[in-house]
Short mmCIF file of C-alpha atoms in Angstrom, two decimals:
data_model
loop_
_atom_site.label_atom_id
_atom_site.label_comp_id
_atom_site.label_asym_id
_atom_site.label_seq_id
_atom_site.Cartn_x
_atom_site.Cartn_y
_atom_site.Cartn_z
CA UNK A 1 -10.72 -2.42 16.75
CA UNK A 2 -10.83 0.73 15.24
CA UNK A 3 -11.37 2.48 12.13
CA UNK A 4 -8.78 5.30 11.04
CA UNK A 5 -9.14 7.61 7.88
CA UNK A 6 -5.55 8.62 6.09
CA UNK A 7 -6.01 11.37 3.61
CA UNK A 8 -4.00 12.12 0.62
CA UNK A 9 -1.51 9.53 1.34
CA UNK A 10 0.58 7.95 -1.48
CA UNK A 11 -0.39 4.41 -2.86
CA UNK A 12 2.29 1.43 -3.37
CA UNK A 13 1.71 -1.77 -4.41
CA UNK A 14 -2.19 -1.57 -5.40
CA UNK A 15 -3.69 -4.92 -5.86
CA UNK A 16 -7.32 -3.52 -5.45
CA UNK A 17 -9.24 -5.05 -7.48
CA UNK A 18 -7.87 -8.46 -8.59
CA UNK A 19 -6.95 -10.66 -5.01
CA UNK A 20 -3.18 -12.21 -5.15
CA UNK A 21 -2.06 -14.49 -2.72
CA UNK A 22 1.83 -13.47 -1.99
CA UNK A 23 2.98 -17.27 -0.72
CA UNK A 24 2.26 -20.42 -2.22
CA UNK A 25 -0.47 -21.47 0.47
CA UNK A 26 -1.51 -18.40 1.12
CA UNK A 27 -5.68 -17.07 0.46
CA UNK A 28 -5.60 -14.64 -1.83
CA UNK A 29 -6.34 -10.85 -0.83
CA UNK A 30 -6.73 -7.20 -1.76
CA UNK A 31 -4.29 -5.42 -0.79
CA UNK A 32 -1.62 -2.18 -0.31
CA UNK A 33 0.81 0.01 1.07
CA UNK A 34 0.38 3.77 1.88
CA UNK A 35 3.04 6.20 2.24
CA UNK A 36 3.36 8.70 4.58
CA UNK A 37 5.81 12.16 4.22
CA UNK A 38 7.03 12.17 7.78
CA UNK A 39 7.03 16.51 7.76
CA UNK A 40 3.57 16.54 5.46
CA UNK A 41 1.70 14.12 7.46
CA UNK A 42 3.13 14.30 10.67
CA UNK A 43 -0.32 14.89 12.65
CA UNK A 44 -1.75 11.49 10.55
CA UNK A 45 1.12 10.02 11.71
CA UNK A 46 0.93 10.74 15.28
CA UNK A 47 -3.25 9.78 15.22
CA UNK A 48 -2.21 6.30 13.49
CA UNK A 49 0.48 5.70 16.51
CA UNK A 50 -2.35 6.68 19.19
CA UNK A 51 -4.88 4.63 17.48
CA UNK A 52 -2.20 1.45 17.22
CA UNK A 53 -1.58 2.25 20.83
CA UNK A 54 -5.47 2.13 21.62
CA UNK A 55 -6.13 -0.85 19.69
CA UNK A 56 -2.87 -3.16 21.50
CA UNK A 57 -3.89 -1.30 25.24
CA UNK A 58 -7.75 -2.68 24.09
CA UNK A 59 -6.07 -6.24 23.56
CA UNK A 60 -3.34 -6.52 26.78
CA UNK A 61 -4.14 -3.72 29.02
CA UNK A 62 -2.92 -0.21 29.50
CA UNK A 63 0.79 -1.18 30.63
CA UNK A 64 0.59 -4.35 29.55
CA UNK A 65 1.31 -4.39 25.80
CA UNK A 66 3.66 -7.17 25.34
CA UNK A 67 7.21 -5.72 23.63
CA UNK A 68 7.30 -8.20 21.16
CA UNK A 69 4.41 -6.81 19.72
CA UNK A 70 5.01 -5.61 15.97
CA UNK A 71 3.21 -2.65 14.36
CA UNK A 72 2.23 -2.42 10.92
CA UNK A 73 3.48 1.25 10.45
CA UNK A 74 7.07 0.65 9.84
CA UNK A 75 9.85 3.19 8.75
CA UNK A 76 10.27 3.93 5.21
CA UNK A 77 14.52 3.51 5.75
CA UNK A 78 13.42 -0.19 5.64
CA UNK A 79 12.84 -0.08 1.87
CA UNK A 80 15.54 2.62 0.63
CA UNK A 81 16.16 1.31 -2.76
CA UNK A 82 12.14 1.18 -3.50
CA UNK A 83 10.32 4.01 -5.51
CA UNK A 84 8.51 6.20 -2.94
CA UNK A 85 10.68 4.71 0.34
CA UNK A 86 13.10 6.52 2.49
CA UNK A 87 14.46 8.09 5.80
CA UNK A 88 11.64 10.48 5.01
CA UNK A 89 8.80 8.31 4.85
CA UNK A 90 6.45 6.09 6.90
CA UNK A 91 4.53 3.24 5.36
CA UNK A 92 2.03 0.37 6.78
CA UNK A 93 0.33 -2.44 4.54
CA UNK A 94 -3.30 -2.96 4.91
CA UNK A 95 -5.49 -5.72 3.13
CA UNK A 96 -8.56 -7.38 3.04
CA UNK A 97 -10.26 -10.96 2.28
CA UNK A 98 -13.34 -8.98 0.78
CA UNK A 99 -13.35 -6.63 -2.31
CA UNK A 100 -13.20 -3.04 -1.21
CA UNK A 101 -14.49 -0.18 -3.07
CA UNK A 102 -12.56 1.72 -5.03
CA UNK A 103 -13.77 5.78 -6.07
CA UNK A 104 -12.79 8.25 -7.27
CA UNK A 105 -13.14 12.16 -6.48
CA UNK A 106 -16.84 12.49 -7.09
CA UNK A 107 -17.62 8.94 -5.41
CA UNK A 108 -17.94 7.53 -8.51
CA UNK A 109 -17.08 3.64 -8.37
CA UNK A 110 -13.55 3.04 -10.19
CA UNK A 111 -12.46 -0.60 -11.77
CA UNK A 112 -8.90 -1.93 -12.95
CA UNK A 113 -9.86 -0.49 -16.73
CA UNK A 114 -10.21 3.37 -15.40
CA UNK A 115 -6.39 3.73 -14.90
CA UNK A 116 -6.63 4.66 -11.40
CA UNK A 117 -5.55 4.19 -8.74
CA UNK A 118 -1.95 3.53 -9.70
CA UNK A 119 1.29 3.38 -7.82
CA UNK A 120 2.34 7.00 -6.84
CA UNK A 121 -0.65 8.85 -6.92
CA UNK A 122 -2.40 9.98 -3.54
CA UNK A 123 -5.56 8.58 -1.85
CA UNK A 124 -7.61 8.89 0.59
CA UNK A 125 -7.52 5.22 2.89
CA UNK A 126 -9.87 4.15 5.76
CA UNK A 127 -8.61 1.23 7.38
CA UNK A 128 -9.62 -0.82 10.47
CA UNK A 129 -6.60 -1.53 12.74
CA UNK A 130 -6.90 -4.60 14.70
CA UNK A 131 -4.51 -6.89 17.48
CA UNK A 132 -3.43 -10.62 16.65
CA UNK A 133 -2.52 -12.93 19.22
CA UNK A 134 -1.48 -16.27 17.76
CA UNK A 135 0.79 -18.98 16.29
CA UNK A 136 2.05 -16.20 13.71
CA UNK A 137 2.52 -13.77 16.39
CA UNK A 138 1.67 -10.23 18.45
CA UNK A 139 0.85 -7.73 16.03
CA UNK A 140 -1.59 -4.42 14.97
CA UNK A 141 -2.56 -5.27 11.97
CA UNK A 142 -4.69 -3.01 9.60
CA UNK A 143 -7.89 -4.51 7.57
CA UNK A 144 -8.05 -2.68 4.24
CA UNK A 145 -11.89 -1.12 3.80
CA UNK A 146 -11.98 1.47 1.05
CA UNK A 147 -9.77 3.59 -0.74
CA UNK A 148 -10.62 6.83 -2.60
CA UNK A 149 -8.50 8.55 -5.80
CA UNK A 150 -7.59 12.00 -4.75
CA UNK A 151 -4.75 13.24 -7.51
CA UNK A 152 -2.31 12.46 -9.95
CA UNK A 153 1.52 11.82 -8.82
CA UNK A 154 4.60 10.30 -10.30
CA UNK A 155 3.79 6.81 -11.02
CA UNK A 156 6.30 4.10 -9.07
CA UNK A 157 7.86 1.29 -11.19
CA UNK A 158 9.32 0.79 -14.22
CA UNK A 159 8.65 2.99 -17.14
CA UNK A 160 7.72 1.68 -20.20
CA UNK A 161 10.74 1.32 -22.56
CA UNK A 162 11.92 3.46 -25.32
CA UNK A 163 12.86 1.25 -28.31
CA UNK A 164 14.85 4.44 -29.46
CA UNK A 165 16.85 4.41 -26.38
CA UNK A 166 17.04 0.62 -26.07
CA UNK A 167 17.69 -0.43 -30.39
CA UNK A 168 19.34 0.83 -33.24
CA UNK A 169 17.55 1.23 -37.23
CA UNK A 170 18.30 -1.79 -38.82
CA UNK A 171 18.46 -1.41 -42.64
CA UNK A 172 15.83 -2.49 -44.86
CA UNK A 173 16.15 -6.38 -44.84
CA UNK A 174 17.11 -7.80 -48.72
CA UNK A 175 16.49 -11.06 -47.50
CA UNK A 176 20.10 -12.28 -47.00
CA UNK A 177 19.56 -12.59 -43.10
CA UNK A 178 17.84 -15.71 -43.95
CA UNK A 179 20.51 -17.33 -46.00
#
């Protein structure tokens, strides 16, 4: 097991502060995705790879590591038609049964009604990376433990519609559309 600190990575798929369960049987967690610019963060990548290295060589051995063993940083190419994704990207989920806490800049605690964080801006993310070995499978897996607001970025998703774009004026209604 062991703890790794991203910084100014960019948040996906926030569910922070309310737990959602993803399959019908499933517990409920807290939960993410963090994005990594393979050029920008290329020494964060290459400490995440060592420290999901350390963690499976902890679990199996040095030279041992099973090759069916799944990692939870993945290639952004996986996800090309996703806001964020790409050929230039790396991403990993990371979640938790527990609330984590959420701050912002100053360390000040953040909640769902501040806005942030959102989808597209950049955090700071420690996580705790740990091996599974059972019925579901070999994997690094990493445990979600806090996450801290650094800065504003394009926000992923939908935008909210524009009722000029989407309707036209009606006219002033005379009452005849309810005859």
């Amino acid at each position: 097991m062991s703890n790794v600190t991203l910084s100014n990575v960019r948040l996906s798929y926030p569910n922070l502060f309310k737990a959602v369960a993803f399959q019908k049987d499933q517990e409920p967690k807290f939960s993410a995705v963090f994005l990594l610019n393979k050029k920008a963060d290329a020494k964060q990548i290459e400490s995440f790879k060592a420290a999901m290295k350390a963690v499976a060589e902890e679990k199996w051995g040095v030279g041992k590591v099973p090759k069916a063993v799944k990692l939870c940083l993945r290639d952004g190419s996986e996800k090309e038609d996703t806001d964020g994704y790409g050929a230039d990207v790396m991403f990993f989920s990371a979640a938790s049964n527990k609330r984590i806490p959420v701050v912002n800049r100053d360390l000040t605690p953040l909640d769902e009604s501040s806005g942030k964080p959102y989808a597209g801006c950049y955090v700071n993310v420690v996580v705790r990376l740990w091996a599974q070995d059972n019925d579901f499978g070999k994997r690094v897996n990493a445990q979600l433990r806090t996450v801290q607001f650094v800065k504003d970025g394009e926000a992923f998703g939908d935008k909210p519609a524009d009722p000029t774009k989407e309707f036209q004026a009606l006219p002033e209604d005379d009452g005849s559309a309810l005859e």
